[in-house]
Coordinates of C-alpha atoms in Angstrom, one line a residue:
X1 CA -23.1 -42.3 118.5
X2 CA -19.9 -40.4 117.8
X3 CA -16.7 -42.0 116.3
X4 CA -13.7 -41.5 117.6
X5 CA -11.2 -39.5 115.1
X6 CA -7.6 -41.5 114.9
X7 CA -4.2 -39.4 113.7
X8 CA -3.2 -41.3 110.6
X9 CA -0.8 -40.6 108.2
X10 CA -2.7 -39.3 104.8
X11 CA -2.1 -41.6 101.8
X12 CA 0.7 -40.5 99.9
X13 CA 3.1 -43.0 98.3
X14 CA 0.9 -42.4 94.7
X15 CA 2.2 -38.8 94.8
X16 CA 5.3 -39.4 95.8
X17 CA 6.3 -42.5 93.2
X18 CA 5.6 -40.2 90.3
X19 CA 8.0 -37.7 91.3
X20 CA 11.2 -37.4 89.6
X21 CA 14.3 -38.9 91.1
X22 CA 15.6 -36.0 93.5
X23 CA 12.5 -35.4 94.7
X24 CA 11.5 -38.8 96.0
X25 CA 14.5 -39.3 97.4
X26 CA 14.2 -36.0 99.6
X27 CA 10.7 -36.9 100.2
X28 CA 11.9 -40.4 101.8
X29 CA 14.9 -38.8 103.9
X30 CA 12.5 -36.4 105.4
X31 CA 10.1 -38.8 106.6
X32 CA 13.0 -41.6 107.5
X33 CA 14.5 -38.1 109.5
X34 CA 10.7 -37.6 111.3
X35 CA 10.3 -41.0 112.5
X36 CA 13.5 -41.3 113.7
X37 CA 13.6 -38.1 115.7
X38 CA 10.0 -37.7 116.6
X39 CA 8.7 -41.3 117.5
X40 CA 11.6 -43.5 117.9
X41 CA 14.1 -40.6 119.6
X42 CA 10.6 -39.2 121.2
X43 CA 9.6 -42.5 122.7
X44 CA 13.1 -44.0 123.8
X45 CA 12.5 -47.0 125.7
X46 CA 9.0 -46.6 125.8
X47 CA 9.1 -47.5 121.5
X48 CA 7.4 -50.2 120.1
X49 CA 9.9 -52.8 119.2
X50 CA 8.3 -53.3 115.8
X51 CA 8.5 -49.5 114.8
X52 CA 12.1 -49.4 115.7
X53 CA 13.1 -52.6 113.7
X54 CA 10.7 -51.1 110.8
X55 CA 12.7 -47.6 111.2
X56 CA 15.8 -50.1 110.5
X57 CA 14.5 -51.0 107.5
X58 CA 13.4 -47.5 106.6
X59 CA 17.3 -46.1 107.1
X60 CA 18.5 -48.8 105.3
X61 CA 16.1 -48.5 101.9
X62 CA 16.7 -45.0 101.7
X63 CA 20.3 -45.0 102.1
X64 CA 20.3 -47.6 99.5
X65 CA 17.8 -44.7 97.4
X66 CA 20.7 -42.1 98.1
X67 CA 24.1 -44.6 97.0
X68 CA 21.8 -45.4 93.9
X69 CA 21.3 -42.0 93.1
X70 CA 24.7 -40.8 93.3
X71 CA 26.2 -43.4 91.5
X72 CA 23.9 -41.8 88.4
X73 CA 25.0 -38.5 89.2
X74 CA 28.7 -39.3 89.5
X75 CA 31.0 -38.5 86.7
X76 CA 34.7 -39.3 86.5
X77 CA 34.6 -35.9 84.6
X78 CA 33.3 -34.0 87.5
X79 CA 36.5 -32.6 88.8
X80 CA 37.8 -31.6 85.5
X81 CA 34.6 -29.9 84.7
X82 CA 35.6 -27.9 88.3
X83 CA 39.2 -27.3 87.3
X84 CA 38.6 -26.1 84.1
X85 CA 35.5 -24.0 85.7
X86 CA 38.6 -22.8 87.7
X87 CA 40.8 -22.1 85.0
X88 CA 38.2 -20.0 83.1
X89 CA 37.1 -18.2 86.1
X90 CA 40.4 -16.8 87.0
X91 CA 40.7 -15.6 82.9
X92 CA 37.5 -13.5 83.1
X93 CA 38.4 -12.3 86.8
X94 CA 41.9 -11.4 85.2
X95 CA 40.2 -9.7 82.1
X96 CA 37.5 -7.7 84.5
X97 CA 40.1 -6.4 86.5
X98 CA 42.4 -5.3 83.8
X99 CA 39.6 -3.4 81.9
X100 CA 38.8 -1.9 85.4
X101 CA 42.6 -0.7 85.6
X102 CA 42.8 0.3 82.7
X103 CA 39.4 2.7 83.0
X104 CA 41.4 4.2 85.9
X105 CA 44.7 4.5 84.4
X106 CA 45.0 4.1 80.8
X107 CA 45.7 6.5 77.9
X108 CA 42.8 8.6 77.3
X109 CA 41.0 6.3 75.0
X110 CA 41.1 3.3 77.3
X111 CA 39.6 5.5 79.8
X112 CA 36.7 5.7 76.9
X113 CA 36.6 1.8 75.9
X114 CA 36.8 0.5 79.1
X115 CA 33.0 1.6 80.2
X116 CA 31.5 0.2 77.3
X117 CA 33.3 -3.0 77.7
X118 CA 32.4 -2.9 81.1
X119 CA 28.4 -2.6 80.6
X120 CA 28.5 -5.3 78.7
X121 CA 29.7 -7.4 81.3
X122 CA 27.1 -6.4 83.4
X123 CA 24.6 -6.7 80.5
X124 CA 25.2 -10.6 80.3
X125 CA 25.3 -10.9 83.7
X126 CA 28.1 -13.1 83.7
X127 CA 29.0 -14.5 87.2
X128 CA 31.8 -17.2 88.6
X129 CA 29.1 -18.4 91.4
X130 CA 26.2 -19.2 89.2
X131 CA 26.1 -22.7 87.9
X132 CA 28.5 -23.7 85.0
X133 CA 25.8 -23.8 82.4
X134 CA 24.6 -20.5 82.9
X135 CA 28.0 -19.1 83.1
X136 CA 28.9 -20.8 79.9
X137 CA 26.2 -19.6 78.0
X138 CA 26.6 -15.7 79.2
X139 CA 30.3 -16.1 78.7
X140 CA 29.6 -16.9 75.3
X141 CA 26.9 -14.4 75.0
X142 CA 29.7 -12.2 75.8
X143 CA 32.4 -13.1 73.4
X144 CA 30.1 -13.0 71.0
X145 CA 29.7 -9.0 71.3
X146 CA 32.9 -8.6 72.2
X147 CA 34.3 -10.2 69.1
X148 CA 31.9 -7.3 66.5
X149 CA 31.9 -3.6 66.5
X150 CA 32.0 -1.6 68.4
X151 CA 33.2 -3.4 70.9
X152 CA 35.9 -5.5 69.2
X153 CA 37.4 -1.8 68.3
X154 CA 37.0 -1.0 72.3
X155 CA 38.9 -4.6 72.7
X156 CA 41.8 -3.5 70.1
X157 CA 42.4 -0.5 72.0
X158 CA 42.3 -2.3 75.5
X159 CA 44.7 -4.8 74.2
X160 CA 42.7 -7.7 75.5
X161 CA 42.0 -9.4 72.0
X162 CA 43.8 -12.1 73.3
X163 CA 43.0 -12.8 76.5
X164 CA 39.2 -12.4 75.5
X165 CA 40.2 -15.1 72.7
X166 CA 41.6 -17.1 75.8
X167 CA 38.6 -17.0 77.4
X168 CA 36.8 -18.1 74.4
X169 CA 38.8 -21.5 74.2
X170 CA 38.9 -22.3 77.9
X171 CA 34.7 -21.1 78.0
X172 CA 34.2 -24.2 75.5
X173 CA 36.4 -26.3 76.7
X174 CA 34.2 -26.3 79.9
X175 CA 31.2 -27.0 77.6
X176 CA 32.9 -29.8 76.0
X177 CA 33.6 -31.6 79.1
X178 CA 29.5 -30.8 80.2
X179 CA 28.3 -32.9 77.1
X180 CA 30.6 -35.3 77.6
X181 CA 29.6 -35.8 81.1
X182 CA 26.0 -35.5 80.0
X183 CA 26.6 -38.3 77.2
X184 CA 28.6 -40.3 79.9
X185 CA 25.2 -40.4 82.4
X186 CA 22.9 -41.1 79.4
X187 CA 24.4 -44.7 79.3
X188 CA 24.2 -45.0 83.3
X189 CA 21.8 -48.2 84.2
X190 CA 18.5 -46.0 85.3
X191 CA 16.8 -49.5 86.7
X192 CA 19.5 -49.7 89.3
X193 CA 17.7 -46.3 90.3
X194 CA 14.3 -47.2 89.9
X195 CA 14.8 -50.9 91.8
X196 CA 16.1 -48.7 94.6
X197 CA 12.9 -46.3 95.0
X198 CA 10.7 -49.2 94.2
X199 CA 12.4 -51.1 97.8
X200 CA 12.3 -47.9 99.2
X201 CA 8.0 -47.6 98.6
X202 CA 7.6 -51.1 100.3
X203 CA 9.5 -49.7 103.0
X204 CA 8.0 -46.9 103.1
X205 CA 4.4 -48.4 103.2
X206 CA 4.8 -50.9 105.6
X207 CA 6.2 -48.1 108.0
X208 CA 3.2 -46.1 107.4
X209 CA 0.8 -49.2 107.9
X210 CA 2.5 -50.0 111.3
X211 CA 2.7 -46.0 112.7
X212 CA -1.1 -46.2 111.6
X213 CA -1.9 -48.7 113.2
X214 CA 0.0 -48.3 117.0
X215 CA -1.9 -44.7 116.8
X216 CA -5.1 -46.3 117.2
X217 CA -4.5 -49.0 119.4
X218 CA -2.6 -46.7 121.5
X219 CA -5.0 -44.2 121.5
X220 CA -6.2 -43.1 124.9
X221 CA -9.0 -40.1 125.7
X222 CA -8.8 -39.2 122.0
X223 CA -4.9 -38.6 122.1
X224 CA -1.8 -41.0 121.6
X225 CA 1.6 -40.8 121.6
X226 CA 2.2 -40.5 118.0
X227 CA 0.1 -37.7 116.9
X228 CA 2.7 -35.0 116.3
X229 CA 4.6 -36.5 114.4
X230 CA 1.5 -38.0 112.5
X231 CA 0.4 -33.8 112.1
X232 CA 4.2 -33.1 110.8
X233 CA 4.4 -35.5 108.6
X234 CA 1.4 -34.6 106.3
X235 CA 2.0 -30.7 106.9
X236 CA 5.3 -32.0 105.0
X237 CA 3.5 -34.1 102.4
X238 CA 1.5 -30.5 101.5
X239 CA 4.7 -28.9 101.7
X240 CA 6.3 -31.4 98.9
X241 CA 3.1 -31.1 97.2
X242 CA 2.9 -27.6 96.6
X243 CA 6.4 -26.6 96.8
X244 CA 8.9 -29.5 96.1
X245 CA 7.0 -32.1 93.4
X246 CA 6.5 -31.0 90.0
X247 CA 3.3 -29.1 89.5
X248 CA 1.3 -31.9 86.7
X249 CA 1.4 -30.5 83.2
X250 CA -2.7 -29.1 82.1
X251 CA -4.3 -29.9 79.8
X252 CA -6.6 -27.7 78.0
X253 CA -10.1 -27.8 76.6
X254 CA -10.5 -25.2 73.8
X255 CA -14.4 -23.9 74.3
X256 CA -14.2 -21.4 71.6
X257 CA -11.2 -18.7 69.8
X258 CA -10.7 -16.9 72.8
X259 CA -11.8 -19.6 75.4
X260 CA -10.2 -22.6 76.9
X261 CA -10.4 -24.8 80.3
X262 CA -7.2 -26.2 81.8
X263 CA -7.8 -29.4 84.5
X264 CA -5.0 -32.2 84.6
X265 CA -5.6 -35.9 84.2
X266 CA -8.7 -37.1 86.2
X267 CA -9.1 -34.0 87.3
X268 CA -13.4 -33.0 87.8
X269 CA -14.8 -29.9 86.3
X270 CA -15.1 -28.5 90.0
X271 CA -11.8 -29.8 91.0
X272 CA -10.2 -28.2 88.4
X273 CA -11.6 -24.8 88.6
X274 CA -10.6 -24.6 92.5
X275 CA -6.9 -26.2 91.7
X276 CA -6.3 -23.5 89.0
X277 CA -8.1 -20.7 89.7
X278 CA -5.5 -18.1 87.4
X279 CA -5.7 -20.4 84.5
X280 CA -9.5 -20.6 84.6
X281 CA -10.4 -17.0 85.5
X282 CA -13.7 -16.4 84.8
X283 CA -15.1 -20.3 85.3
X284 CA -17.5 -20.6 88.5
X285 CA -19.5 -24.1 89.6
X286 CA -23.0 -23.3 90.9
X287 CA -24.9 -25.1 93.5
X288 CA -26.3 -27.2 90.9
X289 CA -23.2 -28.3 90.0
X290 CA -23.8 -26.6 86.6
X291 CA -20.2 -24.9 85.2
X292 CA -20.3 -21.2 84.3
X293 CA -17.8 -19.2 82.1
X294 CA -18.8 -16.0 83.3
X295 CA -22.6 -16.0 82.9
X296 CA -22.6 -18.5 80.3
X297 CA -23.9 -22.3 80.9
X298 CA -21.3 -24.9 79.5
X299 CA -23.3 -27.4 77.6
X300 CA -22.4 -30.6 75.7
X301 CA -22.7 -31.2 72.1
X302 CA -26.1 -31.6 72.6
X303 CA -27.2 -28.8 74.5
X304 CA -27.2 -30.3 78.0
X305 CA -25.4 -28.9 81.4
X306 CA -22.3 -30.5 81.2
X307 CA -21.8 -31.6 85.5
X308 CA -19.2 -29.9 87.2
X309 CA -18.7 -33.1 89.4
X310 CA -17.5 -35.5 86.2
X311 CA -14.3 -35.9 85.5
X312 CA -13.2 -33.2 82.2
X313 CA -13.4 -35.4 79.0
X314 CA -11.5 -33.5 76.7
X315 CA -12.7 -36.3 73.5
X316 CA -16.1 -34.2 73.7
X317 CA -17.6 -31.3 72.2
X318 CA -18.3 -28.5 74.5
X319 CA -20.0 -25.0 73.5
X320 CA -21.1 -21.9 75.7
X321 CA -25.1 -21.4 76.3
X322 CA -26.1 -18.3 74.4
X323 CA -28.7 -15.6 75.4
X324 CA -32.2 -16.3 74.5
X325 CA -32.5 -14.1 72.0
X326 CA -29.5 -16.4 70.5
X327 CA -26.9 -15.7 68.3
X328 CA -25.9 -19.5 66.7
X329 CA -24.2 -22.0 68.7
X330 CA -21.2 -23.5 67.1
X331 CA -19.6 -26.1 69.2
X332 CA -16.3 -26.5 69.0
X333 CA -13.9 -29.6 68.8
X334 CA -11.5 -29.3 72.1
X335 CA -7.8 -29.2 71.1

């Protein structure tokens, strides 16, 4: 007799509760933003009074999630970080555009300096739309070469000794006020955060329970109203999988010298050489379930098949099958 297949949402809330802070929360504003727009906007009248009141719920959690999260994120010293951003922006513009000039314009050994001063500029990249760390550090970067030979010669001639030494100051006064902020947040209550994704799960769970279950009861000639948005929503949870959640750190069995085998936790043998095939280049799984590096056998310490379909236990000794003719087998200890 054949079963009927139901839509259901694919379990997800472990993935998502172990992602950091930003992530979760984007995760739970999608999937608020699908039920809203796909089954309760979708349906209109024709929506289940408990989904709608469970949607209220859902709106409300998150944007609890969201005030929670900003009030970590918040500094009092955010605007002076942008107006002294500001400040040292419109001194390196201001120094840029005078070297420039002066390349055009000046005596002839401006017109020499100026180029080289130039390059290096463009050598460390320095930018007033990249983030302020990054423009800190490659305005420092900068300075730094600007303040030796040759360059502090090319400086001299330029006459920009002291703007560059303007720049300098106002560059880590900017860094001052980052750490500051930094040291601020550090003392921020982080369980006000973690209360608010924790109500926001519940939430989050019971709405998945509900849309479950109305898709099978609802379910009529193997369709029922709530199947797209069922199919969107986990096309989304691979989507944060692979592309927004934090790829789980490996871990890594050393075999021999020269080779290794990288899984994460819980993680099987077979699992792991599918899930990372560019870390474990050269590991294959047979049909017997027997793991291969290359055309070698893994064994255990005591000369067995290890089984591809066990979880990797990286307490164990592993070692590499050798050819008949044997060279000696010298199992290792796995790092």
């Amino acid at each position: 007799m054949a079963t009927t297949r139901f839509h259901q949402i694919n379990a997800f809330i472990n993935k998502a509760s172990h992602a950091p802070h930003a992530a979760h929360l984007s995760w739970m504003q999608r999937f608020q933003e699908r039920v809203q727009t796909l089954i309760v906007t979708e349906l209109g009248e024709d929506c289940p009074a408990m989904i709608v009141s469970q949607n209220t719920a859902l709106v409300a959690a998150v944007q609890a999630e969201d005030v929670a999260y900003r009030t970590i994120t918040r500094s009092p010293l955010t605007e002076q970080i942008a107006e002294a951003d500001q400040v040292r922006d419109n001194t390196y513009i201001g120094l840029r555009t005078m070297v420039e000039a002066l390349g055009r314009v000046g005596t002839a050994a401006q017109k020499e300096a100026a180029p080289r001063v130039l390059q290096a500029m463009r050598d460390y990249q320095v930018s007033v739309t990249e983030n302020y760390e990054l423009e800190s550090t490659h305005i420092a970067q900068l300075i730094q070469q600007l303040e030796v030979q040759p360059l502090s010669d090319d400086c001299t001639t330029l006459a920009i000794t002291s703007l560059v030494g303007q720049l300098k100051t106002e560059n880590q006064q900017v860094q001052t006020l980052i750490a500051q902020r930094n040291e601020q947040q550090a003392g921020i209550d982080a369980q006000a955060m973690q209360r608010a994704r924790v109500a926001a799960d519940l939430v989050y769970v019971e709405t998945v329970m509900v849309v479950n279950a109305f898709a099978v009861v609802e379910q009529q000639q193997g369709a029922s109203p709530y199947d797209h948005a069922i199919d969107v929503i986990n096309q989304d949870q691979e989507y944060y999988v692979q592309q927004v959640f934090p790829k789980a750190k490996l871990k890594k069995v050393k075999i021999t010298d020269a080779i290794s085998f990288y899984f994460t936790t819980n993680e099987t043998w077979k699992k792991a050489v599918g899930q990372h095939p560019d870390e474990n280049a050269g590991w294959t799984v047979t049909e017997d379930n027997e793991l291969l590096y290359q055309t070698q056998r893994l064994l255990d310490a005591q000369g067995n098949a290890v089984d591809a379909t066990k979880k990797v236990d990286d307490t164990k000794q592993y070692q590499l099958e050798q050819p008949a003719e044997g060279s000696d087998v010298t199992p290792v200890t796995p790092e």
